């Protein structure tokens, strides 16, 4: 029997974006590396690359609590590795957020890049490589 509310809503998983280049000593890089330092966070991100999912679905797929998944999703969102892609409704009619990876490639550079001009050169080189 089908419910009144759709259980499988369309989600926007976006397209491949421009590569992000991070210098090793940037605050952004610290947040990025910190968000991926836990195996559970990496499992969540890997699972999202297979298919967009809700926190409850992720908790089942990585065998952890919903609270733990929400914690890691928050960190991954802050690091711009995960995005809110839409909503679904549970069998009980509750609206649930659906998450997906951002799919923006990123590169972390260690040393040798001190100014914005050098950063732009690296971004251009990486973009030409990915085309």
mmCIF file of C-alpha atoms in Angstrom:
data_model
loop_
_atom_site.group_PDB
_atom_site.id
_atom_site.type_symbol
_atom_site.label_atom_id
_atom_site.label_comp_id
_atom_site.label_asym_id
_atom_site.label_seq_id
_atom_site.Cartn_x
_atom_site.Cartn_y
_atom_site.Cartn_z
ATOM 1 C CA UNK A 1 0.000 0.000 0.000
ATOM 2 C CA UNK A 2 1.419 3.373 -0.954
ATOM 3 C CA UNK A 3 1.374 6.334 1.401
ATOM 4 C CA UNK A 4 0.013 9.801 0.793
ATOM 5 C CA UNK A 5 3.483 11.344 0.871
ATOM 6 C CA UNK A 6 6.244 10.357 -1.543
ATOM 7 C CA UNK A 7 8.927 8.257 0.099
ATOM 8 C CA UNK A 8 11.453 8.627 -2.715
ATOM 9 C CA UNK A 9 11.684 12.296 -3.562
ATOM 10 C CA UNK A 10 13.905 13.591 -6.316
ATOM 11 C CA UNK A 11 17.252 14.737 -5.016
ATOM 12 C CA UNK A 12 19.691 17.118 -6.619
ATOM 13 C CA UNK A 13 23.102 15.485 -6.652
ATOM 14 C CA UNK A 14 24.582 18.294 -8.725
ATOM 15 C CA UNK A 15 27.290 17.972 -11.289
ATOM 16 C CA UNK A 16 31.038 17.902 -11.138
ATOM 17 C CA UNK A 17 32.294 21.277 -9.981
ATOM 18 C CA UNK A 18 35.577 23.080 -10.291
ATOM 19 C CA UNK A 19 38.510 21.584 -8.412
ATOM 20 C CA UNK A 20 39.236 23.094 -5.022
ATOM 21 C CA UNK A 21 42.875 23.660 -4.184
ATOM 22 C CA UNK A 22 43.763 23.845 -0.506
ATOM 23 C CA UNK A 23 47.072 24.862 0.967
ATOM 24 C CA UNK A 24 48.147 22.592 3.769
ATOM 25 C CA UNK A 25 48.233 25.378 6.371
ATOM 26 C CA UNK A 26 44.830 26.945 5.503
ATOM 27 C CA UNK A 27 42.000 26.862 8.047
ATOM 28 C CA UNK A 28 39.783 25.330 5.356
ATOM 29 C CA UNK A 29 42.253 22.495 4.917
ATOM 30 C CA UNK A 30 42.337 21.844 8.652
ATOM 31 C CA UNK A 31 38.540 21.519 8.639
ATOM 32 C CA UNK A 32 38.642 19.268 5.563
ATOM 33 C CA UNK A 33 41.273 16.922 6.968
ATOM 34 C CA UNK A 34 39.624 16.952 10.399
ATOM 35 C CA UNK A 35 36.280 15.927 8.922
ATOM 36 C CA UNK A 36 37.903 12.937 7.200
ATOM 37 C CA UNK A 37 40.076 11.841 10.116
ATOM 38 C CA UNK A 38 37.481 9.394 11.441
ATOM 39 C CA UNK A 39 36.838 6.080 9.673
ATOM 40 C CA UNK A 40 33.085 6.477 10.224
ATOM 41 C CA UNK A 41 33.084 9.822 8.390
ATOM 42 C CA UNK A 42 34.958 8.263 5.479
ATOM 43 C CA UNK A 43 32.470 5.375 5.385
ATOM 44 C CA UNK A 44 29.574 7.864 5.345
ATOM 45 C CA UNK A 45 31.131 9.822 2.483
ATOM 46 C CA UNK A 46 31.824 6.623 0.540
ATOM 47 C CA UNK A 47 28.249 5.467 1.069
ATOM 48 C CA UNK A 48 26.923 8.800 -0.201
ATOM 49 C CA UNK A 49 29.019 8.422 -3.349
ATOM 50 C CA UNK A 50 27.100 5.206 -4.008
ATOM 51 C CA UNK A 51 23.691 6.818 -3.448
ATOM 52 C CA UNK A 52 22.192 9.887 -1.728
ATOM 53 C CA UNK A 53 20.748 8.929 1.667
ATOM 54 C CA UNK A 54 19.099 10.110 4.865
ATOM 55 C CA UNK A 55 20.826 10.034 8.241
ATOM 56 C CA UNK A 56 18.801 6.942 9.197
ATOM 57 C CA UNK A 57 19.790 5.124 6.000
ATOM 58 C CA UNK A 58 23.434 6.042 6.563
ATOM 59 C CA UNK A 59 23.283 4.837 10.162
ATOM 60 C CA UNK A 60 22.113 1.443 8.888
ATOM 61 C CA UNK A 61 24.689 1.269 6.103
ATOM 62 C CA UNK A 62 27.693 2.139 8.292
ATOM 63 C CA UNK A 63 26.361 0.422 11.417
ATOM 64 C CA UNK A 64 26.352 3.349 13.842
ATOM 65 C CA UNK A 65 23.833 5.573 15.614
ATOM 66 C CA UNK A 66 21.850 8.325 13.907
ATOM 67 C CA UNK A 67 23.379 10.820 16.351
ATOM 68 C CA UNK A 68 26.884 9.783 15.290
ATOM 69 C CA UNK A 69 25.940 10.070 11.602
ATOM 70 C CA UNK A 70 24.463 13.539 12.161
ATOM 71 C CA UNK A 71 27.659 14.624 13.925
ATOM 72 C CA UNK A 72 29.809 13.485 11.005
ATOM 73 C CA UNK A 73 27.388 14.901 8.411
ATOM 74 C CA UNK A 74 27.686 18.295 10.101
ATOM 75 C CA UNK A 75 31.476 18.126 9.908
ATOM 76 C CA UNK A 76 31.375 16.964 6.279
ATOM 77 C CA UNK A 77 28.944 19.764 5.407
ATOM 78 C CA UNK A 78 31.192 22.339 7.087
ATOM 79 C CA UNK A 79 34.107 21.049 4.989
ATOM 80 C CA UNK A 80 31.898 21.275 1.863
ATOM 81 C CA UNK A 81 32.190 17.554 1.124
ATOM 82 C CA UNK A 82 28.469 16.841 1.616
ATOM 83 C CA UNK A 83 25.402 18.851 0.719
ATOM 84 C CA UNK A 84 21.693 18.751 1.430
ATOM 85 C CA UNK A 85 20.231 17.324 -1.773
ATOM 86 C CA UNK A 86 16.508 17.150 -1.027
ATOM 87 C CA UNK A 87 13.919 15.609 1.253
ATOM 88 C CA UNK A 88 12.025 12.352 1.572
ATOM 89 C CA UNK A 89 9.140 11.340 3.781
ATOM 90 C CA UNK A 90 9.218 8.388 6.123
ATOM 91 C CA UNK A 91 6.399 5.862 6.312
ATOM 92 C CA UNK A 92 5.161 7.839 9.325
ATOM 93 C CA UNK A 93 5.052 11.055 7.299
ATOM 94 C CA UNK A 94 8.139 12.685 8.786
ATOM 95 C CA UNK A 95 10.225 14.839 6.501
ATOM 96 C CA UNK A 96 13.813 13.602 6.307
ATOM 97 C CA UNK A 97 16.817 15.399 4.829
ATOM 98 C CA UNK A 98 18.652 13.604 2.022
ATOM 99 C CA UNK A 99 22.401 14.125 1.722
ATOM 100 C CA UNK A 100 24.737 13.706 -1.249
ATOM 101 C CA UNK A 101 28.430 14.337 -1.870
ATOM 102 C CA UNK A 102 29.376 17.668 -3.432
ATOM 103 C CA UNK A 103 31.530 15.897 -6.053
ATOM 104 C CA UNK A 104 33.913 18.839 -6.252
ATOM 105 C CA UNK A 105 37.389 17.399 -6.705
ATOM 106 C CA UNK A 106 39.908 18.751 -4.217
ATOM 107 C CA UNK A 107 43.664 18.804 -3.940
ATOM 108 C CA UNK A 108 45.732 19.595 -0.856
ATOM 109 C CA UNK A 109 49.115 21.175 -1.603
ATOM 110 C CA UNK A 110 51.913 20.861 0.903
ATOM 111 C CA UNK A 111 54.570 23.591 0.808
ATOM 112 C CA UNK A 112 55.861 25.788 -1.988
ATOM 113 C CA UNK A 113 52.676 27.828 -2.555
ATOM 114 C CA UNK A 114 52.689 31.125 -0.704
ATOM 115 C CA UNK A 115 50.728 33.615 -2.784
ATOM 116 C CA UNK A 116 47.445 33.816 -4.691
ATOM 117 C CA UNK A 117 49.212 33.887 -8.081
ATOM 118 C CA UNK A 118 50.814 30.525 -7.421
ATOM 119 C CA UNK A 119 47.479 29.134 -6.233
ATOM 120 C CA UNK A 120 45.770 30.276 -9.455
ATOM 121 C CA UNK A 121 48.501 28.589 -11.508
ATOM 122 C CA UNK A 122 47.995 25.338 -9.641
ATOM 123 C CA UNK A 123 44.198 25.529 -10.082
ATOM 124 C CA UNK A 124 44.620 26.144 -13.834
ATOM 125 C CA UNK A 125 47.000 23.195 -14.128
ATOM 126 C CA UNK A 126 44.654 20.890 -12.231
ATOM 127 C CA UNK A 127 41.614 22.000 -14.250
ATOM 128 C CA UNK A 128 43.435 21.341 -17.544
ATOM 129 C CA UNK A 129 44.439 17.908 -16.266
ATOM 130 C CA UNK A 130 40.829 17.025 -15.366
ATOM 131 C CA UNK A 131 39.358 18.080 -18.737
#
